[in-house]
Coordinates of C-alpha atoms in Angstrom, one line a residue:
M1 CA 120.7 77.2 106.2
W2 CA 123.6 79.5 106.2
A3 CA 124.7 81.7 103.4
T4 CA 127.2 79.7 101.3
G5 CA 128.7 82.4 99.0
V6 CA 130.7 85.5 99.5
A7 CA 129.1 88.7 98.4
R8 CA 131.0 90.2 95.4
D9 CA 130.2 92.8 92.8
T10 CA 132.1 94.8 90.3
W11 CA 133.4 97.6 92.6
Y12 CA 133.2 96.4 96.2
G13 CA 135.4 93.3 95.9
T14 CA 135.2 90.6 98.5
V15 CA 133.5 91.1 101.9
A16 CA 134.8 89.0 104.8
R17 CA 132.4 86.5 106.3
P18 CA 131.2 86.9 109.9
S19 CA 131.0 83.8 112.1
P20 CA 127.7 82.1 111.3
K21 CA 127.3 80.8 114.8
P22 CA 124.2 82.6 116.3
P23 CA 124.4 84.0 119.8
S24 CA 122.4 82.1 122.4
F25 CA 121.1 85.2 124.2
L26 CA 117.7 86.9 124.0
P27 CA 117.3 90.5 124.9
R28 CA 116.2 91.8 128.2
K29 CA 112.5 92.7 128.5
S30 CA 113.4 96.4 128.2
D31 CA 115.3 95.8 124.9
R32 CA 112.6 93.8 123.2
M33 CA 111.1 94.7 119.9
T34 CA 107.7 95.5 121.4
A35 CA 109.2 98.5 123.4
L36 CA 108.8 101.9 121.9
N37 CA 111.9 104.0 121.6
H38 CA 113.3 107.1 119.7
T39 CA 113.1 105.3 116.3
H40 CA 109.3 105.4 116.6
D41 CA 109.1 109.2 117.1
P42 CA 106.4 110.3 114.6
A43 CA 108.1 113.8 114.3
A44 CA 111.4 112.3 113.1
R45 CA 112.4 113.3 109.6
S46 CA 115.3 112.3 107.3
W47 CA 117.7 114.2 105.1
V48 CA 116.5 111.8 102.4
A49 CA 113.6 114.1 101.2
S50 CA 111.5 111.3 99.7
A51 CA 111.3 109.6 103.2
N52 CA 109.3 112.6 104.4
T53 CA 106.6 112.5 101.6
P54 CA 103.1 112.0 103.1
G55 CA 101.9 108.4 102.4
T56 CA 105.4 106.9 101.7
D57 CA 105.8 103.3 102.7
F58 CA 109.4 103.9 103.8
P59 CA 109.8 106.8 106.2
I60 CA 112.7 106.8 108.7
Q61 CA 110.5 105.0 111.2
N62 CA 110.3 101.9 109.0
L63 CA 113.7 100.9 107.5
P64 CA 112.7 97.4 106.2
L65 CA 115.2 95.0 104.6
A66 CA 115.4 93.3 101.3
V67 CA 118.0 91.8 98.9
F68 CA 118.6 93.6 95.7
R69 CA 121.0 94.4 92.8
H70 CA 121.2 96.9 90.0
Y71 CA 118.5 95.9 87.4
Q72 CA 119.8 93.2 85.0
E73 CA 123.4 93.8 86.0
D74 CA 125.9 91.0 86.4
E75 CA 126.5 91.5 90.1
A76 CA 125.6 89.7 93.3
F77 CA 122.4 90.3 95.2
R78 CA 123.0 91.8 98.6
G79 CA 121.1 93.2 101.5
G80 CA 119.5 96.6 101.5
V81 CA 117.4 98.9 103.7
A82 CA 114.6 101.1 102.3
I83 CA 114.5 104.8 103.0
G84 CA 112.0 106.8 100.9
D85 CA 112.6 106.0 97.3
Q86 CA 116.2 104.8 97.9
V87 CA 117.9 101.6 99.0
I88 CA 120.8 101.7 101.4
D89 CA 123.4 99.2 100.1
L90 CA 124.6 97.2 103.1
A91 CA 127.7 95.9 101.2
R92 CA 128.7 99.5 100.5
V93 CA 128.0 100.4 104.1
V94 CA 130.6 97.9 105.1
V95 CA 133.1 99.2 102.7
V96 CA 132.8 102.9 103.7
G97 CA 132.7 102.0 107.5
C98 CA 129.9 104.3 108.6
L99 CA 128.7 102.1 111.4
D100 CA 130.4 100.8 114.5
G101 CA 130.3 98.0 116.9
L102 CA 127.3 95.6 116.8
A103 CA 125.6 97.7 114.1
A104 CA 128.7 97.2 111.8
E105 CA 128.7 93.5 112.5
A106 CA 125.0 93.4 111.6
A107 CA 125.6 95.3 108.4
L108 CA 128.3 92.9 107.4
A109 CA 125.9 90.0 108.1
G110 CA 123.3 91.6 105.9
A111 CA 125.7 92.2 103.0
Y112 CA 125.4 88.7 101.5
H113 CA 123.1 87.4 98.8
N114 CA 120.4 86.5 101.4
L115 CA 119.6 87.7 104.9
N116 CA 120.0 84.4 106.8
V117 CA 123.2 85.3 108.6
L118 CA 121.7 88.6 109.8
M119 CA 118.6 86.7 110.8
A120 CA 120.6 84.3 112.9
L121 CA 122.4 87.1 114.8
G122 CA 119.3 87.8 116.9
P123 CA 117.2 90.8 118.1
K124 CA 120.0 92.9 119.6
A125 CA 122.0 92.9 116.3
W126 CA 118.8 93.7 114.3
Q127 CA 118.1 96.6 116.6
A128 CA 121.7 97.9 116.5
L129 CA 121.6 98.1 112.7
R130 CA 118.2 99.8 112.7
H131 CA 119.2 102.3 115.4
G132 CA 122.6 103.0 113.8
L133 CA 121.1 103.8 110.4
F134 CA 118.3 105.8 112.0
D135 CA 120.8 108.1 113.8
L136 CA 122.7 108.7 110.5
L137 CA 119.6 109.3 108.5
K138 CA 118.0 111.8 110.8
E139 CA 117.4 115.3 109.5
G140 CA 120.3 117.5 110.8
A141 CA 122.7 114.6 111.2
E142 CA 126.2 115.7 110.1
G143 CA 129.8 114.4 109.9
P144 CA 131.9 112.2 107.7
K145 CA 129.9 109.0 108.5
V146 CA 126.7 110.7 107.3
E147 CA 128.5 111.8 104.1
A148 CA 129.7 108.2 103.7
L149 CA 126.2 106.9 104.0
R150 CA 125.1 109.2 101.2
S151 CA 127.3 107.3 98.9
C152 CA 125.5 104.1 99.8
L153 CA 122.1 105.1 98.4
V154 CA 120.7 103.5 95.2
P155 CA 117.4 104.6 93.6
Q156 CA 114.8 101.9 93.9
V157 CA 113.7 102.4 90.3
A158 CA 117.2 101.2 89.3
V159 CA 117.1 97.8 91.2
E160 CA 115.6 94.4 91.1
Y161 CA 114.9 92.1 94.0
N162 CA 115.2 88.4 95.0
V163 CA 113.5 86.3 97.6
P164 CA 115.2 87.8 100.7
A165 CA 116.2 84.6 102.5
Q166 CA 117.3 81.1 101.7
I167 CA 114.1 79.5 103.0
G168 CA 114.7 76.1 104.4
D169 CA 111.1 75.3 105.3
Y170 CA 107.7 77.0 104.6
T171 CA 104.6 76.4 106.8
D172 CA 101.3 77.9 105.9
F173 CA 98.7 78.3 108.7
Y174 CA 94.9 78.6 108.7
T175 CA 94.2 81.2 111.4
S176 CA 91.3 83.4 110.3
V177 CA 88.0 82.4 112.0
H178 CA 86.1 84.5 109.5
H179 CA 87.8 82.8 106.5
S180 CA 87.2 79.4 108.2
A181 CA 83.5 80.2 108.6
N182 CA 83.1 81.4 105.1
I183 CA 84.8 78.4 103.6
G184 CA 82.9 76.1 105.8
K185 CA 79.6 77.5 104.5
I186 CA 80.7 77.3 100.9
M187 CA 82.1 73.7 101.2
R188 CA 79.6 72.2 103.6
G189 CA 76.5 74.4 103.2
D190 CA 75.0 76.9 105.6
N191 CA 72.8 74.5 107.5
G192 CA 72.7 76.3 110.8
T193 CA 75.5 74.4 112.4
D194 CA 78.9 75.9 113.3
P195 CA 80.8 76.0 109.9
V196 CA 84.2 76.2 111.8
L197 CA 85.7 72.8 112.4
P198 CA 86.1 71.8 116.1
N199 CA 89.9 71.9 116.3
F200 CA 90.2 75.5 114.9
R201 CA 89.5 77.2 118.2
W202 CA 92.0 75.0 120.0
I203 CA 95.1 75.0 117.7
P204 CA 96.6 77.2 115.0
V205 CA 96.0 74.8 112.1
G206 CA 98.8 74.5 109.6
Y207 CA 100.4 72.4 106.8
H208 CA 103.9 72.2 105.3
G209 CA 104.2 74.0 102.0
R210 CA 106.6 74.0 99.1
V211 CA 109.8 76.2 99.1
S212 CA 111.0 75.7 95.5
S213 CA 108.1 77.6 94.0
I214 CA 108.3 80.7 96.2
G215 CA 109.0 83.8 94.1
V216 CA 109.4 87.5 94.8
S217 CA 106.9 90.2 93.8
G218 CA 106.6 90.3 90.0
Q219 CA 106.4 86.5 89.8
E220 CA 104.7 85.1 86.7
V221 CA 102.4 82.2 87.8
R222 CA 101.6 79.5 85.3
R223 CA 98.0 78.3 85.6
P224 CA 98.5 74.8 87.0
L225 CA 97.3 71.4 85.6
G226 CA 95.7 68.8 87.8
Q227 CA 92.8 66.5 88.5
Y228 CA 89.4 67.9 89.5
M229 CA 85.9 66.4 89.9
P230 CA 83.2 68.3 87.9
A231 CA 79.8 68.7 89.6
G232 CA 77.7 65.6 89.0
A233 CA 80.6 63.6 87.5
T234 CA 81.6 60.1 88.6
A235 CA 85.2 60.3 87.5
P236 CA 87.8 63.1 87.7
E237 CA 89.0 65.1 84.7
F238 CA 92.6 66.3 84.0
G239 CA 93.4 69.8 82.7
P240 CA 94.1 73.4 83.5
C241 CA 92.7 74.8 86.8
K242 CA 89.4 76.5 86.2
R243 CA 89.1 78.1 89.6
L244 CA 92.4 79.8 90.2
D245 CA 92.5 82.1 93.3
Y246 CA 94.7 84.2 95.4
E247 CA 95.0 84.3 99.2
L248 CA 95.8 87.5 101.1
E249 CA 98.4 86.6 103.7
V250 CA 101.4 87.9 105.6
G251 CA 104.6 86.0 105.9
M252 CA 106.8 85.8 109.0
Y253 CA 110.5 85.1 108.7
I254 CA 112.2 83.3 111.5
G255 CA 115.3 84.9 112.9
Q256 CA 117.0 82.8 115.6
G257 CA 115.6 79.3 115.6
N258 CA 115.5 76.6 118.3
A259 CA 117.3 73.3 118.9
L260 CA 115.6 70.1 117.8
G261 CA 113.5 68.8 120.7
D262 CA 113.2 72.2 122.3
A263 CA 110.1 74.5 122.2
I264 CA 109.9 78.2 121.9
A265 CA 107.8 79.6 124.8
L266 CA 104.9 81.9 123.8
G267 CA 106.4 84.8 125.8
E268 CA 109.7 84.5 123.8
A269 CA 108.2 83.8 120.4
D270 CA 108.2 87.4 119.1
Q271 CA 111.9 87.5 119.6
H272 CA 112.4 84.7 117.1
I273 CA 110.5 86.5 114.3
F274 CA 112.8 88.6 112.2
G275 CA 110.0 90.5 110.4
I276 CA 106.9 90.4 108.3
C277 CA 106.2 90.5 104.6
L278 CA 103.2 90.3 102.3
L279 CA 102.4 86.9 100.9
N280 CA 100.1 85.5 98.2
D281 CA 99.4 81.8 98.6
W282 CA 98.0 81.1 95.1
S283 CA 95.3 78.3 95.2
A284 CA 93.7 76.0 92.6
R285 CA 90.3 75.6 94.2
D286 CA 88.9 72.9 91.9
I287 CA 92.1 70.8 92.3
Q288 CA 92.1 71.5 96.1
A289 CA 88.5 70.3 96.5
W290 CA 89.3 66.9 95.0
E291 CA 92.6 66.2 96.6
Y292 CA 92.5 67.7 100.1
Q293 CA 91.0 64.8 101.9
P294 CA 92.5 63.2 104.0
L295 CA 95.9 64.8 104.0
G296 CA 95.2 68.4 102.9
P297 CA 96.3 70.4 99.8
F298 CA 99.1 69.2 97.5
L299 CA 99.1 70.3 93.8
A300 CA 96.5 73.0 94.6
K301 CA 99.2 74.9 96.6
N302 CA 102.6 73.8 95.4
F303 CA 102.8 75.6 92.0
A304 CA 103.5 79.2 93.3
T305 CA 103.7 81.4 96.4
T306 CA 104.6 85.1 96.0
V307 CA 106.3 87.2 98.7
S308 CA 107.0 91.0 98.8
P309 CA 110.7 91.9 98.7
W310 CA 110.6 94.0 101.8
I311 CA 110.6 92.6 105.4
V312 CA 109.3 95.0 108.0
T313 CA 110.9 94.4 111.3
M314 CA 109.0 93.6 114.5
E315 CA 110.6 96.7 116.1
A316 CA 109.1 98.9 113.4
L317 CA 105.7 97.4 114.0
A318 CA 105.7 98.0 117.8
P319 CA 103.4 101.1 117.7
Y320 CA 100.7 99.1 116.0
R321 CA 100.4 96.3 118.5
Q322 CA 96.9 95.7 120.1
A323 CA 95.3 93.5 122.6
W324 CA 94.6 90.0 121.4
E325 CA 91.0 89.2 122.0
R326 CA 88.5 86.4 121.2
P327 CA 84.8 85.9 122.1
A328 CA 84.2 85.2 125.7
A329 CA 82.2 82.1 124.8
D330 CA 85.2 80.5 123.0
P331 CA 87.5 78.1 124.8
K332 CA 90.5 79.5 126.7
P333 CA 93.7 78.5 125.0
L334 CA 95.7 75.7 126.6
P335 CA 98.5 77.0 128.8
Y336 CA 101.3 76.9 126.2
L337 CA 99.2 79.2 124.0
D338 CA 98.2 81.5 126.8
D339 CA 100.4 84.3 128.0
A340 CA 99.8 87.8 129.5
S341 CA 102.0 89.6 127.1
N342 CA 100.3 87.9 124.1
N343 CA 96.9 88.9 125.5
A344 CA 98.0 92.5 126.1
E345 CA 99.8 93.1 122.7
G346 CA 99.8 90.0 120.5
A347 CA 97.6 91.4 117.7
L348 CA 99.1 93.6 114.9
D349 CA 96.9 96.2 113.1
I350 CA 98.3 95.8 109.6
Q351 CA 95.9 97.2 107.0
L352 CA 95.8 95.1 103.9
E353 CA 94.2 95.4 100.5
V354 CA 93.9 93.3 97.3
L355 CA 93.7 94.9 93.9
L356 CA 93.2 93.3 90.5
Q357 CA 94.6 94.6 87.2
T358 CA 93.1 92.9 84.2
P359 CA 94.3 92.8 80.5
Q360 CA 91.3 94.9 79.5
R361 CA 92.2 97.6 82.0
T362 CA 95.8 97.5 81.0
A363 CA 94.9 97.9 77.3
A364 CA 92.7 100.9 78.2
G365 CA 95.5 102.5 80.2
A366 CA 93.4 102.2 83.4
G367 CA 94.7 101.3 86.9
P368 CA 93.9 98.3 89.1
V369 CA 90.6 97.9 91.0
R370 CA 90.5 97.3 94.8
V371 CA 88.4 94.2 95.6
S372 CA 88.8 93.9 99.3
Q373 CA 90.4 95.5 102.4
T374 CA 90.9 94.1 105.9
S375 CA 93.4 94.0 108.8
F376 CA 95.7 91.4 110.3
R377 CA 94.3 92.2 113.7
H378 CA 91.3 90.0 113.0
Q379 CA 93.3 86.8 113.0
Y380 CA 92.1 84.3 115.6
W381 CA 95.7 83.3 116.4
T382 CA 98.7 85.6 116.7
A383 CA 102.1 85.3 115.1
A384 CA 103.6 84.4 118.4
Q385 CA 101.1 81.6 119.0
M386 CA 101.9 80.2 115.5
V387 CA 105.6 80.0 116.4
A388 CA 104.9 78.5 119.9
H389 CA 102.5 75.9 118.5
H390 CA 104.9 75.0 115.6
T391 CA 107.7 74.2 118.0
V392 CA 105.8 72.7 121.0
G393 CA 106.4 69.2 119.7
G394 CA 110.2 69.8 119.3
C395 CA 110.2 70.9 115.7
N396 CA 113.4 73.0 115.1
L397 CA 112.8 76.3 113.2
Q398 CA 115.9 77.8 111.5
P399 CA 116.9 81.3 110.3
G400 CA 115.1 82.1 107.1
D401 CA 112.2 79.7 107.6
L402 CA 108.9 81.3 106.4
L403 CA 105.5 81.0 108.1
G404 CA 102.3 82.1 106.3
S405 CA 99.4 83.5 108.3
G406 CA 96.8 81.8 106.2
T407 CA 94.1 83.8 104.4
I408 CA 93.3 87.0 106.3
S409 CA 89.6 87.8 106.2
G410 CA 87.7 90.3 108.4
P411 CA 84.1 90.1 109.8
T412 CA 82.3 91.7 106.9
P413 CA 81.9 90.4 103.3
S414 CA 84.1 93.1 101.8
E415 CA 87.0 92.0 104.0
A416 CA 87.3 88.5 102.5
G417 CA 90.9 87.6 101.6
A418 CA 90.2 85.3 98.6
L419 CA 87.9 85.3 95.6
I420 CA 86.3 82.0 96.7
E421 CA 84.8 83.9 99.6
L422 CA 84.0 87.1 97.8
T423 CA 82.1 85.3 95.1
K424 CA 80.5 82.6 97.2
G425 CA 82.4 79.9 95.5
G426 CA 82.2 81.5 92.1
R427 CA 78.4 81.7 92.2
E428 CA 78.2 85.5 92.6
P429 CA 81.1 87.1 90.6
V430 CA 82.5 90.4 91.8
T431 CA 82.2 93.4 89.5
L432 CA 85.4 95.2 88.7
S433 CA 84.4 98.8 88.3
G434 CA 86.8 101.7 88.0
P435 CA 87.4 104.8 85.8
G436 CA 89.0 104.3 82.4
A437 CA 87.7 100.9 81.3
P438 CA 84.3 99.1 81.1
D439 CA 83.2 97.0 84.0
E440 CA 84.2 93.4 84.2
Q441 CA 83.3 90.4 86.4
R442 CA 85.4 87.8 88.0
G443 CA 84.4 84.5 89.7
F444 CA 88.0 83.4 89.7
L445 CA 91.2 84.6 88.1
E446 CA 91.6 84.7 84.3
D447 CA 94.8 84.5 82.3
G448 CA 96.6 87.9 82.2
D449 CA 95.2 89.1 85.5
T450 CA 97.6 90.6 88.0
V451 CA 97.0 90.4 91.7
I452 CA 98.4 93.2 93.8
L453 CA 98.7 93.0 97.6
R454 CA 99.5 96.1 99.6
G455 CA 99.9 96.6 103.4
W456 CA 100.5 99.5 105.7
C457 CA 100.1 100.6 109.4
E458 CA 98.9 104.0 110.5
K459 CA 97.2 105.5 113.6
A460 CA 97.1 108.8 115.4
G461 CA 100.4 109.5 117.2
A462 CA 102.5 107.2 115.0
A463 CA 104.2 107.5 111.6
R464 CA 102.6 105.6 108.8
I465 CA 104.8 102.7 107.5
G466 CA 104.2 100.3 104.6
F467 CA 105.2 97.0 103.1
G468 CA 105.5 98.0 99.5
E469 CA 103.7 95.7 97.0
C470 CA 103.4 92.0 96.4
R471 CA 102.2 91.3 92.8
G472 CA 102.0 88.4 90.5
T473 CA 100.5 87.8 87.0
V474 CA 98.7 84.7 85.8
L475 CA 100.1 83.0 82.6
P476 CA 98.1 80.5 80.6
A477 CA 98.5 76.8 81.4
R478 CA 101.1 74.9 79.4
S479 CA 99.7 72.7 76.6
V480 CA 98.6 69.2 77.6
A481 CA 98.8 67.9 74.0

């Protein structure tokens, strides 16, 4: 879906629309987002002082994108780029004319109320914008264009965000073998047989989700109502979900899509991914257990999905690529899911953590408690394989479509990406222990709980980059009277 409005606010006026027709080219191998270049230099610093602060999510090597506006102001949302504690207003960048050529065209495409037009322009345009801003933001950069860019900065504390794309379709995958094994044991018992279903090691399993209930970080999530079958009962009951859970995931936004009937080859799939965000796929486990056979989740998943506002580009993630590996005894993927480049660098080492903030801790003035930490590198299937499999039958992806990774769980119990795993189906509640408030226990989420997802990448010889936060708060169920 293309942007349908013209960006307007109280001082910029109207911004002319670029052609929405996406170019048909893909970049040469040497230009691809996996290649390292000067924007990855760990020694690079910015004249924006906060971008040089140790531990910042948004150094000059990151430059993620979002859509924002001044908090509670009557103005249009528009594209922005994070640098330190500031947002670069792309609509203002267009007005002051501090970029040239393809970078200027990309800034114009990003100046609207969603990023779909920019997503459709393709990897060369995304790279031109990133490199153009990087060169102007570097410490020591001078000249009238640098001064013009200074006028485009807005403090992040003064803004609010929206879902960054008009999402046409949302697909959620199921690609963690550790999560699959844990759930298999919980649902079917640990009877000594393989808890992972037979198709899991052959295909990236997925289902089509609901777009209308996707919200941005800060989303308030109403506890859903539905049917569930109590243990030992012979008929289902209706009422509020009693086993509300989160799922730690990342989301992948599609850039250039593919024509209906065509497929995206695995070796080209990364070039169709605009970037990655954090994603919480809220789940009603009791409703899910009753409804999921034979067609999969429905009400258990359609009430809310929360995404982080910032999208980290595939180019920014290039230093954190790793070889994709699977156990030697597992089946070799079918040819359309097997590619030398995917094997060599298909995995991404994105560190992830889940924190819980409870009403009791808030009342005591205490901070959230971390309940798990893991890495996206543990996923059994890569982002590129998800895209290739999604399109192999001819399904046409479009700019702004969102793919969820499925729950991300690592090989140890503390790396589980959902409470249902951490608590063995609620039978062994986790203890929330931290300074400033008494210990609490959780089997599943309670009303007032806030779930916070965080993600970052770091390693020796590369700058640390982050994703910001993805948070959502549970509200009580509506009355059924």
